[in-house]
PDB file of C-alpha atoms in Angstrom:
ATOM      1  CA  MET L   1      96.153 127.733 135.002  1.00 32.00           C
ATOM      2  CA  ILE L   2      95.468 124.038 134.469  1.00 33.00           C
ATOM      3  CA  ARG L   3      93.240 122.636 137.189  1.00 33.00           C
ATOM      4  CA  PRO L   4      94.519 119.766 139.394  1.00 32.00           C
ATOM      5  CA  LEU L   5      94.634 116.367 137.755  1.00 32.00           C
ATOM      6  CA  SER L   6      91.539 114.872 139.312  1.00 31.00           C
ATOM      7  CA  ILE L   7      89.708 113.081 136.555  1.00 31.00           C
ATOM      8  CA  CYS L   8      90.829 109.856 134.882  1.00 34.00           C
ATOM      9  CA  LEU L   9      90.275 109.323 131.189  1.00 36.00           C
ATOM     10  CA  ALA L  10      91.067 105.924 129.763  1.00 37.00           C
ATOM     11  CA  LEU L  11      94.399 105.742 127.982  1.00 35.00           C
ATOM     12  CA  LEU L  12      93.110 102.592 126.337  1.00 32.00           C
ATOM     13  CA  ALA L  13      90.641  99.899 127.312  1.00 33.00           C
ATOM     14  CA  SER L  14      91.590  99.745 130.964  1.00 34.00           C
ATOM     15  CA  ALA L  15      90.437  96.161 131.320  1.00 30.00           C
ATOM     16  CA  ALA L  16      93.081  95.146 128.809  1.00 33.00           C
ATOM     17  CA  THR L  17      95.908  97.413 129.928  1.00 37.00           C
ATOM     18  CA  GLY L  18      95.213  98.259 133.552  1.00 34.00           C
ATOM     19  CA  GLN L  19      96.382 101.818 132.878  1.00 48.00           C
ATOM     20  CA  ASP L  20      94.746 105.253 133.087  1.00 68.00           C
ATOM     21  CA  LEU L  21      95.980 108.665 132.104  1.00 78.00           C
ATOM     22  CA  SER L  22      94.685 111.534 134.229  1.00 83.00           C
ATOM     23  CA  LEU L  23      93.925 114.750 132.392  1.00 82.00           C
ATOM     24  CA  PRO L  24      92.676 118.088 133.778  1.00 80.00           C
ATOM     25  CA  THR L  25      89.035 118.217 134.869  1.00 81.00           C
ATOM     26  CA  ASN L  26      88.279 120.601 132.002  1.00 84.00           C
ATOM     27  CA  ALA L  27      89.617 118.211 129.359  1.00 87.00           C
ATOM     28  CA  ARG L  28      87.042 116.932 126.868  1.00 89.00           C
ATOM     29  CA  GLN L  29      87.654 113.959 124.612  1.00 88.00           C
ATOM     30  CA  ILE L  30      87.218 115.033 120.992  1.00 87.00           C
ATOM     31  CA  SER L  31      87.889 111.869 119.018  1.00 87.00           C
ATOM     32  CA  GLU L  32      88.827 108.234 119.343  1.00 87.00           C
ATOM     33  CA  ARG L  33      89.626 105.740 116.625  1.00 88.00           C
ATOM     34  CA  VAL L  34      90.549 102.133 117.326  1.00 88.00           C
ATOM     35  CA  SER L  35      92.227  99.884 114.763  1.00 88.00           C
ATOM     36  CA  PRO L  36      92.322  96.258 115.989  1.00 87.00           C
ATOM     37  CA  LEU L  37      95.395  95.644 113.840  1.00 89.00           C
ATOM     38  CA  ASP L  38      97.422  98.385 112.192  1.00 91.00           C
ATOM     39  CA  SER L  39     100.911  99.852 112.012  1.00 92.00           C
ATOM     40  CA  TYR L  40     102.263 103.169 113.276  1.00 94.00           C
ATOM     41  CA  GLU L  41     105.472 105.017 112.523  1.00 95.00           C
ATOM     42  CA  LEU L  42     106.619 106.028 116.026  1.00 96.00           C
ATOM     43  CA  PRO L  43     108.933 109.065 115.836  1.00 96.00           C
ATOM     44  CA  VAL L  44     112.166 108.512 117.758  1.00 96.00           C
ATOM     45  CA  GLY L  45     114.260 111.509 116.686  1.00 96.00           C
ATOM     46  CA  VAL L  46     114.230 115.030 115.317  1.00 96.00           C
ATOM     47  CA  TYR L  47     113.658 115.766 111.632  1.00 95.00           C
ATOM     48  CA  ALA L  48     116.915 115.258 109.713  1.00 93.00           C
ATOM     49  CA  GLU L  49     117.961 114.367 106.188  1.00 90.00           C
ATOM     50  CA  ASP L  50     114.455 114.909 104.792  1.00 90.00           C
ATOM     51  CA  ALA L  51     112.744 112.517 107.213  1.00 92.00           C
ATOM     52  CA  VAL L  52     111.585 111.985 110.779  1.00 94.00           C
ATOM     53  CA  PRO L  53     113.412 108.942 112.217  1.00 95.00           C
ATOM     54  CA  ALA L  54     110.733 106.432 113.122  1.00 95.00           C
ATOM     55  CA  ARG L  55     110.251 102.925 114.435  1.00 94.00           C
ATOM     56  CA  THR L  56     107.510 100.879 112.764  1.00 93.00           C
ATOM     57  CA  VAL L  57     105.279  99.175 115.335  1.00 94.00           C
ATOM     58  CA  GLU L  58     102.288  96.909 114.755  1.00 93.00           C
ATOM     59  CA  GLY L  59      99.367  95.918 116.923  1.00 93.00           C
ATOM     60  CA  ARG L  60      96.161  97.399 118.284  1.00 92.00           C
ATOM     61  CA  VAL L  61      96.380 101.127 117.539  1.00 93.00           C
ATOM     62  CA  GLU L  62      94.277 103.714 119.362  1.00 93.00           C
ATOM     63  CA  ARG L  63      94.257 107.363 118.341  1.00 93.00           C
ATOM     64  CA  THR L  64      92.617 109.724 120.839  1.00 92.00           C
ATOM     65  CA  THR L  65      92.467 113.519 121.113  1.00 92.00           C
ATOM     66  CA  TRP L  66      91.357 115.914 123.830  1.00 93.00           C
ATOM     67  CA  ARG L  67      90.726 119.648 124.072  1.00 92.00           C
ATOM     68  CA  LEU L  68      91.205 121.514 127.326  1.00 91.00           C
ATOM     69  CA  GLN L  69      91.155 125.067 128.654  1.00 88.00           C
ATOM     70  CA  SER L  70      94.836 125.904 128.818  1.00 81.00           C
ATOM     71  CA  GLY L  71      94.597 129.599 129.757  1.00 82.00           C
ATOM     72  CA  SER L  72      98.148 130.923 130.050  1.00 83.00           C
ATOM     73  CA  SER L  73      99.682 127.471 130.566  1.00 88.00           C
ATOM     74  CA  THR L  74     102.589 126.524 128.321  1.00 94.00           C
ATOM     75  CA  THR L  75     102.786 123.314 126.337  1.00 94.00           C
ATOM     76  CA  LEU L  76     105.339 122.064 128.858  1.00 95.00           C
ATOM     77  CA  GLN L  77     102.881 122.657 131.689  1.00 94.00           C
ATOM     78  CA  ILE L  78     100.364 120.538 129.808  1.00 93.00           C
ATOM     79  CA  LEU L  79     102.812 117.774 128.940  1.00 94.00           C
ATOM     80  CA  ALA L  80     104.832 117.516 132.167  1.00 94.00           C
ATOM     81  CA  PRO L  81     102.148 115.932 134.405  1.00 93.00           C
ATOM     82  CA  LEU L  82     101.286 113.447 131.678  1.00 94.00           C
ATOM     83  CA  ARG L  83     104.957 112.540 131.297  1.00 95.00           C
ATOM     84  CA  ASP L  84     105.235 112.074 135.069  1.00 94.00           C
ATOM     85  CA  GLN L  85     102.293 109.676 135.021  1.00 93.00           C
ATOM     86  CA  LEU L  86     103.817 107.621 132.245  1.00 94.00           C
ATOM     87  CA  GLU L  87     107.122 107.312 134.074  1.00 93.00           C
ATOM     88  CA  ALA L  88     105.247 106.318 137.243  1.00 92.00           C
ATOM     89  CA  GLN L  89     103.538 103.574 135.227  1.00 91.00           C
ATOM     90  CA  GLY L  90     106.930 102.207 134.175  1.00 93.00           C
ATOM     91  CA  TYR L  91     107.261 103.771 130.744  1.00 95.00           C
ATOM     92  CA  ASP L  92     110.689 104.717 129.408  1.00 96.00           C
ATOM     93  CA  ILE L  93     110.800 108.031 127.538  1.00 96.00           C
ATOM     94  CA  LEU L  94     112.350 107.262 124.157  1.00 96.00           C
ATOM     95  CA  PHE L  95     112.332 110.746 122.681  1.00 97.00           C
ATOM     96  CA  GLU L  96     111.062 114.207 123.559  1.00 97.00           C
ATOM     97  CA  CYS L  97     111.336 117.536 121.808  1.00 97.00           C
ATOM     98  CA  GLU L  98     109.909 121.039 121.551  1.00 97.00           C
ATOM     99  CA  ALA L  99     108.622 122.597 118.315  1.00 95.00           C
ATOM    100  CA  ARG L 100     111.746 124.240 116.883  1.00 95.00           C
ATOM    101  CA  ALA L 101     114.093 121.583 118.234  1.00 96.00           C
ATOM    102  CA  CYS L 102     111.863 118.848 116.741  1.00 96.00           C
ATOM    103  CA  GLY L 103     112.189 120.354 113.293  1.00 95.00           C
ATOM    104  CA  GLY L 104     109.168 122.666 113.284  1.00 94.00           C
ATOM    105  CA  PHE L 105     107.089 122.458 110.130  1.00 93.00           C
ATOM    106  CA  ASP L 106     109.007 119.472 108.750  1.00 94.00           C
ATOM    107  CA  PHE L 107     108.536 117.404 111.903  1.00 95.00           C
ATOM    108  CA  ARG L 108     104.850 118.346 112.159  1.00 93.00           C
ATOM    109  CA  PHE L 109     104.125 117.188 108.629  1.00 92.00           C
ATOM    110  CA  GLY L 110     106.487 114.234 108.806  1.00 92.00           C
ATOM    111  CA  THR L 111     104.624 112.544 111.640  1.00 93.00           C
ATOM    112  CA  GLU L 112     101.071 111.328 112.045  1.00 94.00           C
ATOM    113  CA  VAL L 113      98.564 113.868 113.334  1.00 92.00           C
ATOM    114  CA  VAL L 114      94.804 113.392 113.694  1.00 88.00           C
ATOM    115  CA  PRO L 115      93.171 115.787 111.201  1.00 84.00           C
ATOM    116  CA  THR L 116      91.643 119.096 112.275  1.00 80.00           C
ATOM    117  CA  PRO L 117      89.337 120.032 113.923  1.00 81.00           C
ATOM    118  CA  ASP L 118      89.952 117.010 116.202  1.00 85.00           C
ATOM    119  CA  MET L 119      93.597 118.002 116.673  1.00 91.00           C
ATOM    120  CA  TYR L 120      95.279 121.379 116.263  1.00 92.00           C
ATOM    121  CA  VAL L 121      99.046 121.881 116.054  1.00 94.00           C
ATOM    122  CA  ALA L 122     100.681 125.308 116.110  1.00 93.00           C
ATOM    123  CA  ILE L 123     103.924 124.957 114.150  1.00 93.00           C
ATOM    124  CA  GLN L 124     105.905 127.073 116.646  1.00 93.00           C
ATOM    125  CA  ASP L 125     104.165 125.905 119.818  1.00 95.00           C
ATOM    126  CA  PHE L 126     104.006 122.138 120.306  1.00 97.00           C
ATOM    127  CA  ARG L 127     105.768 119.381 122.200  1.00 97.00           C
ATOM    128  CA  PHE L 128     106.156 115.717 121.325  1.00 98.00           C
ATOM    129  CA  LEU L 129     107.020 112.652 123.380  1.00 97.00           C
ATOM    130  CA  SER L 130     107.355 108.952 122.566  1.00 97.00           C
ATOM    131  CA  ALA L 131     107.652 106.221 125.185  1.00 96.00           C
ATOM    132  CA  SER L 132     107.651 102.454 125.598  1.00 95.00           C
ATOM    133  CA  ARG L 133     106.959  99.861 128.241  1.00 94.00           C
ATOM    134  CA  GLY L 134     107.740  96.380 127.058  1.00 92.00           C
ATOM    135  CA  GLU L 135     105.803  95.824 123.841  1.00 92.00           C
ATOM    136  CA  ASN L 136     103.527  98.797 124.503  1.00 94.00           C
ATOM    137  CA  VAL L 137     104.509 102.067 122.831  1.00 96.00           C
ATOM    138  CA  LEU L 138     102.849 105.450 122.628  1.00 96.00           C
ATOM    139  CA  SER L 139     103.298 109.036 121.590  1.00 96.00           C
ATOM    140  CA  LEU L 140     101.928 112.265 123.032  1.00 97.00           C
ATOM    141  CA  LEU L 141     101.593 115.483 121.071  1.00 97.00           C
ATOM    142  CA  VAL L 142     100.438 118.689 122.780  1.00 97.00           C
ATOM    143  CA  SER L 143      99.852 122.137 121.353  1.00 95.00           C
ATOM    144  CA  ARG L 144      97.897 125.318 122.009  1.00 94.00           C
ATOM    145  CA  ASN L 145      95.485 127.611 120.253  1.00 90.00           C
ATOM    146  CA  PRO L 146      94.707 129.949 123.184  1.00 88.00           C
ATOM    147  CA  PRO L 147      92.581 129.693 125.157  1.00 88.00           C
ATOM    148  CA  ASP L 148      92.469 126.008 124.175  1.00 91.00           C
ATOM    149  CA  GLY L 149      95.061 123.307 124.532  1.00 93.00           C
ATOM    150  CA  PHE L 150      95.121 120.062 122.553  1.00 94.00           C
ATOM    151  CA  VAL L 151      96.437 116.606 123.427  1.00 95.00           C
ATOM    152  CA  GLN L 152      96.873 113.700 121.015  1.00 95.00           C
ATOM    153  CA  LEU L 153      97.652 110.190 122.170  1.00 96.00           C
ATOM    154  CA  ILE L 154      98.578 107.369 119.785  1.00 96.00           C
ATOM    155  CA  ARG L 155      99.185 104.067 121.498  1.00 95.00           C
ATOM    156  CA  VAL L 156     100.066 100.636 120.136  1.00 95.00           C
ATOM    157  CA  ALA L 157      99.493  97.505 122.189  1.00 93.00           C
ATOM    158  CA  PRO L 158     100.459  93.973 121.166  1.00 91.00           C
ATOM    159  CA  VAL L 159      97.681  91.832 119.740  1.00 85.00           C
ATOM    160  CA  ALA L 160      96.658  88.942 121.972  1.00 68.00           C
ATOM    161  CA  ALA L 161      98.520  85.729 121.250  1.00 48.00           C
ATOM    162  CA  THR L 162      95.222  83.989 120.512  1.00 42.00           C
ATOM    163  CA  SER L 163      94.515  86.343 117.619  1.00 44.00           C
ATOM    164  CA  PRO L 164      95.285  85.017 114.140  1.00 44.00           C
ATOM    165  CA  PRO L 165      98.356  86.508 112.467  1.00 40.00           C
ATOM    166  CA  PRO L 166      97.726  89.276 109.965  1.00 42.00           C
ATOM    167  CA  LEU L 167      97.197  88.089 106.429  1.00 36.00           C
ATOM    168  CA  VAL L 168      98.308  90.404 103.649  1.00 36.00           C
ATOM    169  CA  VAL L 169      97.507  89.206 100.176  1.00 35.00           C
ATOM    170  CA  GLU L 170      99.107  90.943  97.225  1.00 37.00           C
ATOM    171  CA  THR L 171      96.969  90.393  94.166  1.00 40.00           C
ATOM    172  CA  ALA L 172      98.955  88.676  91.436  1.00 41.00           C
ATOM    173  CA  ILE L 173      98.372  89.437  87.783  1.00 42.00           C
ATOM    174  CA  ASP L 174      97.152  86.072  86.498  1.00 47.00           C
ATOM    175  CA  ASP L 175      96.734  87.379  82.956  1.00 55.00           C
ATOM    176  CA  PRO L 176      99.186  90.245  82.427  1.00 56.00           C
ATOM    177  CA  SER L 177      97.440  91.339  79.240  1.00 64.00           C
ATOM    178  CA  GLU L 178      94.471  92.405  81.355  1.00 82.00           C
ATOM    179  CA  VAL L 179      96.459  95.379  82.619  1.00 86.00           C
ATOM    180  CA  LEU L 180      96.648  96.882  79.140  1.00 89.00           C
ATOM    181  CA  GLN L 181      93.098  95.832  78.296  1.00 87.00           C
ATOM    182  CA  VAL L 182      91.722  97.648  81.326  1.00 87.00           C
ATOM    183  CA  LEU L 183      93.951 100.682  80.713  1.00 89.00           C
ATOM    184  CA  GLN L 184      92.717 101.023  77.120  1.00 87.00           C
ATOM    185  CA  ARG L 185      89.093 100.279  77.989  1.00 87.00           C
ATOM    186  CA  ASP L 186      88.711 102.424  81.129  1.00 87.00           C
ATOM    187  CA  GLY L 187      91.515 104.934  80.702  1.00 89.00           C
ATOM    188  CA  HIS L 188      93.093 103.914  84.002  1.00 90.00           C
ATOM    189  CA  VAL L 189      94.190 100.751  85.790  1.00 90.00           C
ATOM    190  CA  ILE L 190      95.291  99.833  89.305  1.00 90.00           C
ATOM    191  CA  LEU L 191      98.821  98.454  89.429  1.00 89.00           C
ATOM    192  CA  ASP L 192      97.776  95.757  91.858  1.00 82.00           C
ATOM    193  CA  ASP L 193     101.077  93.909  91.974  1.00 82.00           C
ATOM    194  CA  LEU L 194     102.532  96.912  93.843  1.00 81.00           C
ATOM    195  CA  HIS L 195     101.966  97.128  97.585  1.00 66.00           C
ATOM    196  CA  PHE L 196     102.606  99.856 100.144  1.00 57.00           C
ATOM    197  CA  SER L 197     102.323  99.546 103.918  1.00 55.00           C
ATOM    198  CA  THR L 198     101.098 102.523 105.953  1.00 55.00           C
ATOM    199  CA  GLY L 199     103.655 105.345 105.640  1.00 58.00           C
ATOM    200  CA  GLU L 200     105.875 103.369 103.234  1.00 66.00           C
ATOM    201  CA  VAL L 201     106.988 105.106 100.053  1.00 77.00           C
ATOM    202  CA  ALA L 202     109.794 102.947  98.660  1.00 76.00           C
ATOM    203  CA  LEU L 203     109.080 100.483  95.862  1.00 79.00           C
ATOM    204  CA  GLY L 204     110.557  97.022  96.313  1.00 76.00           C
ATOM    205  CA  PRO L 205     113.131  95.477  93.971  1.00 76.00           C
ATOM    206  CA  GLY L 206     110.524  93.699  91.826  1.00 74.00           C
ATOM    207  CA  PRO L 207     110.368  92.747  89.039  1.00 79.00           C
ATOM    208  CA  PHE L 208     106.799  93.956  88.634  1.00 84.00           C
ATOM    209  CA  ALA L 209     104.860  92.602  85.673  1.00 87.00           C
ATOM    210  CA  SER L 210     102.630  95.658  85.460  1.00 89.00           C
ATOM    211  CA  LEU L 211     105.572  98.015  84.979  1.00 91.00           C
ATOM    212  CA  ALA L 212     107.117  95.862  82.269  1.00 90.00           C
ATOM    213  CA  LEU L 213     103.765  95.877  80.448  1.00 92.00           C
ATOM    214  CA  LEU L 214     103.373  99.638  80.761  1.00 93.00           C
ATOM    215  CA  ALA L 215     106.917 100.184  79.514  1.00 92.00           C
ATOM    216  CA  GLY L 216     106.280  97.985  76.475  1.00 92.00           C
ATOM    217  CA  TYR L 217     103.014  99.786  75.763  1.00 92.00           C
ATOM    218  CA  LEU L 218     104.695 103.188  75.927  1.00 93.00           C
ATOM    219  CA  THR L 219     107.475 102.007  73.647  1.00 93.00           C
ATOM    220  CA  ASP L 220     104.986 100.701  71.076  1.00 92.00           C
ATOM    221  CA  ASN L 221     102.776 103.815  71.279  1.00 92.00           C
ATOM    222  CA  PRO L 222     104.945 106.960  71.114  1.00 91.00           C
ATOM    223  CA  ASP L 223     101.877 109.262  71.158  1.00 91.00           C
ATOM    224  CA  VAL L 224     100.813 108.016  74.584  1.00 92.00           C
ATOM    225  CA  ARG L 225     101.752 109.398  77.996  1.00 93.00           C
ATOM    226  CA  LEU L 226     100.902 108.172  81.491  1.00 94.00           C
ATOM    227  CA  ALA L 227      99.987 109.828  84.761  1.00 94.00           C
ATOM    228  CA  LEU L 228     100.812 107.795  87.862  1.00 95.00           C
ATOM    229  CA  VAL L 229      98.484 108.630  90.751  1.00 94.00           C
ATOM    230  CA  GLY L 230      99.288 107.592  94.326  1.00 92.00           C
ATOM    231  CA  HIS L 231      96.605 106.848  96.919  1.00 91.00           C
ATOM    232  CA  THR L 232      96.768 106.203 100.677  1.00 87.00           C
ATOM    233  CA  ASP L 233      94.518 105.002 103.466  1.00 85.00           C
ATOM    234  CA  ASP L 234      93.106 107.611 105.856  1.00 85.00           C
ATOM    235  CA  THR L 235      95.699 107.208 108.628  1.00 82.00           C
ATOM    236  CA  GLY L 236      96.982 110.711 109.416  1.00 80.00           C
ATOM    237  CA  ASP L 237      96.073 114.101 107.979  1.00 84.00           C
ATOM    238  CA  LEU L 238      95.491 115.011 104.345  1.00 87.00           C
ATOM    239  CA  GLN L 239      98.682 116.996 103.798  1.00 87.00           C
ATOM    240  CA  ALA L 240     100.908 114.218 105.103  1.00 85.00           C
ATOM    241  CA  ASN L 241      99.010 111.584 103.115  1.00 85.00           C
ATOM    242  CA  THR L 242      99.169 113.665  99.950  1.00 90.00           C
ATOM    243  CA  ALA L 243     102.935 113.906 100.368  1.00 90.00           C
ATOM    244  CA  VAL L 244     103.227 110.140 100.935  1.00 88.00           C
ATOM    245  CA  SER L 245     101.024 109.287  97.947  1.00 90.00           C
ATOM    246  CA  THR L 246     103.008 111.637  95.712  1.00 92.00           C
ATOM    247  CA  ARG L 247     106.295 110.026  96.739  1.00 91.00           C
ATOM    248  CA  ARG L 248     104.834 106.586  96.023  1.00 91.00           C
ATOM    249  CA  ALA L 249     103.825 107.646  92.523  1.00 92.00           C
ATOM    250  CA  GLN L 250     107.249 109.218  92.016  1.00 93.00           C
ATOM    251  CA  SER L 251     108.978 105.986  93.064  1.00 90.00           C
ATOM    252  CA  VAL L 252     107.026 104.103  90.386  1.00 92.00           C
ATOM    253  CA  ARG L 253     107.864 106.788  87.821  1.00 93.00           C
ATOM    254  CA  THR L 254     111.553 106.532  88.718  1.00 92.00           C
ATOM    255  CA  ARG L 255     111.465 102.762  88.231  1.00 91.00           C
ATOM    256  CA  LEU L 256     109.959 103.110  84.752  1.00 92.00           C
ATOM    257  CA  ILE L 257     112.599 105.655  83.803  1.00 93.00           C
ATOM    258  CA  GLU L 258     115.641 103.925  85.278  1.00 91.00           C
ATOM    259  CA  ALA L 259     114.825 100.247  84.801  1.00 90.00           C
ATOM    260  CA  HIS L 260     112.737 100.386  81.633  1.00 92.00           C
ATOM    261  CA  ARG L 261     114.354 103.364  79.851  1.00 93.00           C
ATOM    262  CA  ILE L 262     111.135 105.340  79.434  1.00 92.00           C
ATOM    263  CA  SER L 263     111.591 109.077  78.817  1.00 93.00           C
ATOM    264  CA  GLY L 264     110.676 111.119  81.878  1.00 92.00           C
ATOM    265  CA  ASP L 265     108.622 113.608  79.856  1.00 93.00           C
ATOM    266  CA  ARG L 266     106.147 110.847  79.058  1.00 94.00           C
ATOM    267  CA  ILE L 267     105.320 110.059  82.682  1.00 95.00           C
ATOM    268  CA  GLU L 268     104.016 112.364  85.386  1.00 95.00           C
ATOM    269  CA  ALA L 269     103.399 111.512  89.016  1.00 94.00           C
ATOM    270  CA  GLN L 270     100.908 112.997  91.459  1.00 94.00           C
ATOM    271  CA  GLY L 271      99.307 112.030  94.770  1.00 93.00           C
ATOM    272  CA  VAL L 272      95.792 112.571  96.102  1.00 92.00           C
ATOM    273  CA  GLY L 273      96.170 111.122  99.601  1.00 90.00           C
ATOM    274  CA  TYR L 274      92.992 109.503 100.909  1.00 90.00           C
ATOM    275  CA  LEU L 275      90.536 111.472  98.732  1.00 91.00           C
ATOM    276  CA  ALA L 276      89.673 108.630  96.339  1.00 89.00           C
ATOM    277  CA  PRO L 277      89.306 105.379  98.332  1.00 88.00           C
ATOM    278  CA  LEU L 278      88.298 102.119  96.700  1.00 87.00           C
ATOM    279  CA  THR L 279      86.542 100.948  99.843  1.00 85.00           C
ATOM    280  CA  SER L 280      86.034 101.789 103.522  1.00 85.00           C
ATOM    281  CA  ASN L 281      89.104 102.503 105.656  1.00 83.00           C
ATOM    282  CA  ALA L 282      87.403 100.986 108.702  1.00 82.00           C
ATOM    283  CA  THR L 283      89.285  97.660 108.432  1.00 81.00           C
ATOM    284  CA  PRO L 284      92.947  96.727 107.884  1.00 80.00           C
ATOM    285  CA  GLU L 285      91.926  94.949 104.671  1.00 80.00           C
ATOM    286  CA  GLY L 286      90.192  98.075 103.372  1.00 82.00           C
ATOM    287  CA  ARG L 287      93.158 100.288 104.178  1.00 82.00           C
ATOM    288  CA  ASP L 288      95.457  97.823 102.423  1.00 81.00           C
ATOM    289  CA  LEU L 289      93.349  98.040  99.260  1.00 84.00           C
ATOM    290  CA  ASN L 290      93.287 101.832  99.382  1.00 86.00           C
ATOM    291  CA  ARG L 291      97.086 102.076  99.434  1.00 85.00           C
ATOM    292  CA  ARG L 292      97.755 101.860  95.718  1.00 88.00           C
ATOM    293  CA  VAL L 293      99.137 103.470  92.572  1.00 92.00           C
ATOM    294  CA  GLU L 294      97.040 103.816  89.439  1.00 93.00           C
ATOM    295  CA  ALA L 295      98.151 104.466  85.862  1.00 93.00           C
ATOM    296  CA  VAL L 296      96.029 106.968  83.910  1.00 93.00           C
ATOM    297  CA  LEU L 297      96.184 107.006  80.135  1.00 92.00           C
ATOM    298  CA  LEU L 298      97.016 110.370  78.513  1.00 90.00           C
ATOM    299  CA  VAL L 299      96.768 110.540  74.745  1.00 78.00           C
ATOM    300  CA  ASN L 300      98.406 113.474  72.954  1.00 69.00           C
TER     301      ASN L 300
END
């Protein structure tokens, strides 16, 4: 059985939030990652129509995991006292579900999970909860791998009003010909006029100069093919990020086919998740740079 809730572990920096979440005395914090400014896709519904309904929230994001000795306790027995504490602190429960009702495998891989071994999720034995209190939102994910239980907390708090607003700069192509020069010289080029936020897969309406240039190059060089490779930051696990990066590359491929009339057999799309970063993911600016699509030259 779970021991009485007698030890307090910080939900976030208590000085800033004035809140604590009490976990069992045998709970041990496994990981903690703090992003001073980031975004999080907060699940608010069960998996349906090929997606997990989510609400995009921005602010200070903290991702924390714990491992505890669960014994014969169910995931509900682990989650229930934590839920009670949240409600006592004034949180409103936005959404709650159990493994199969959530959507099982599809829900698990459609939402953000701290990578193993820091977090373990059994596909048929987990529970999820999202909640809000004013501008503060959070999610709890609990699962078991007997005799251990696992708890993941992702919480987003508003950034202090005195903090400067986030600045996102999308690199413009000052000399469009450089795209083709780099592609021919290096065999690959970053399509840096495309931009993806964390978890975002859809390509905007454009027009995008890089895609027009690639389309013209393909038209003028019928023996050339392209591979579009999607990349992400390191938010979430590898499988989810690989899926997101693949869908990003596919969205670019679709645009070349539909808007620029390029034959689909001349363009392939793949994703590698966070395995090939340009720079460190420790800052919002670094993560923004790592979310990208590259074109790789393939010559028959």
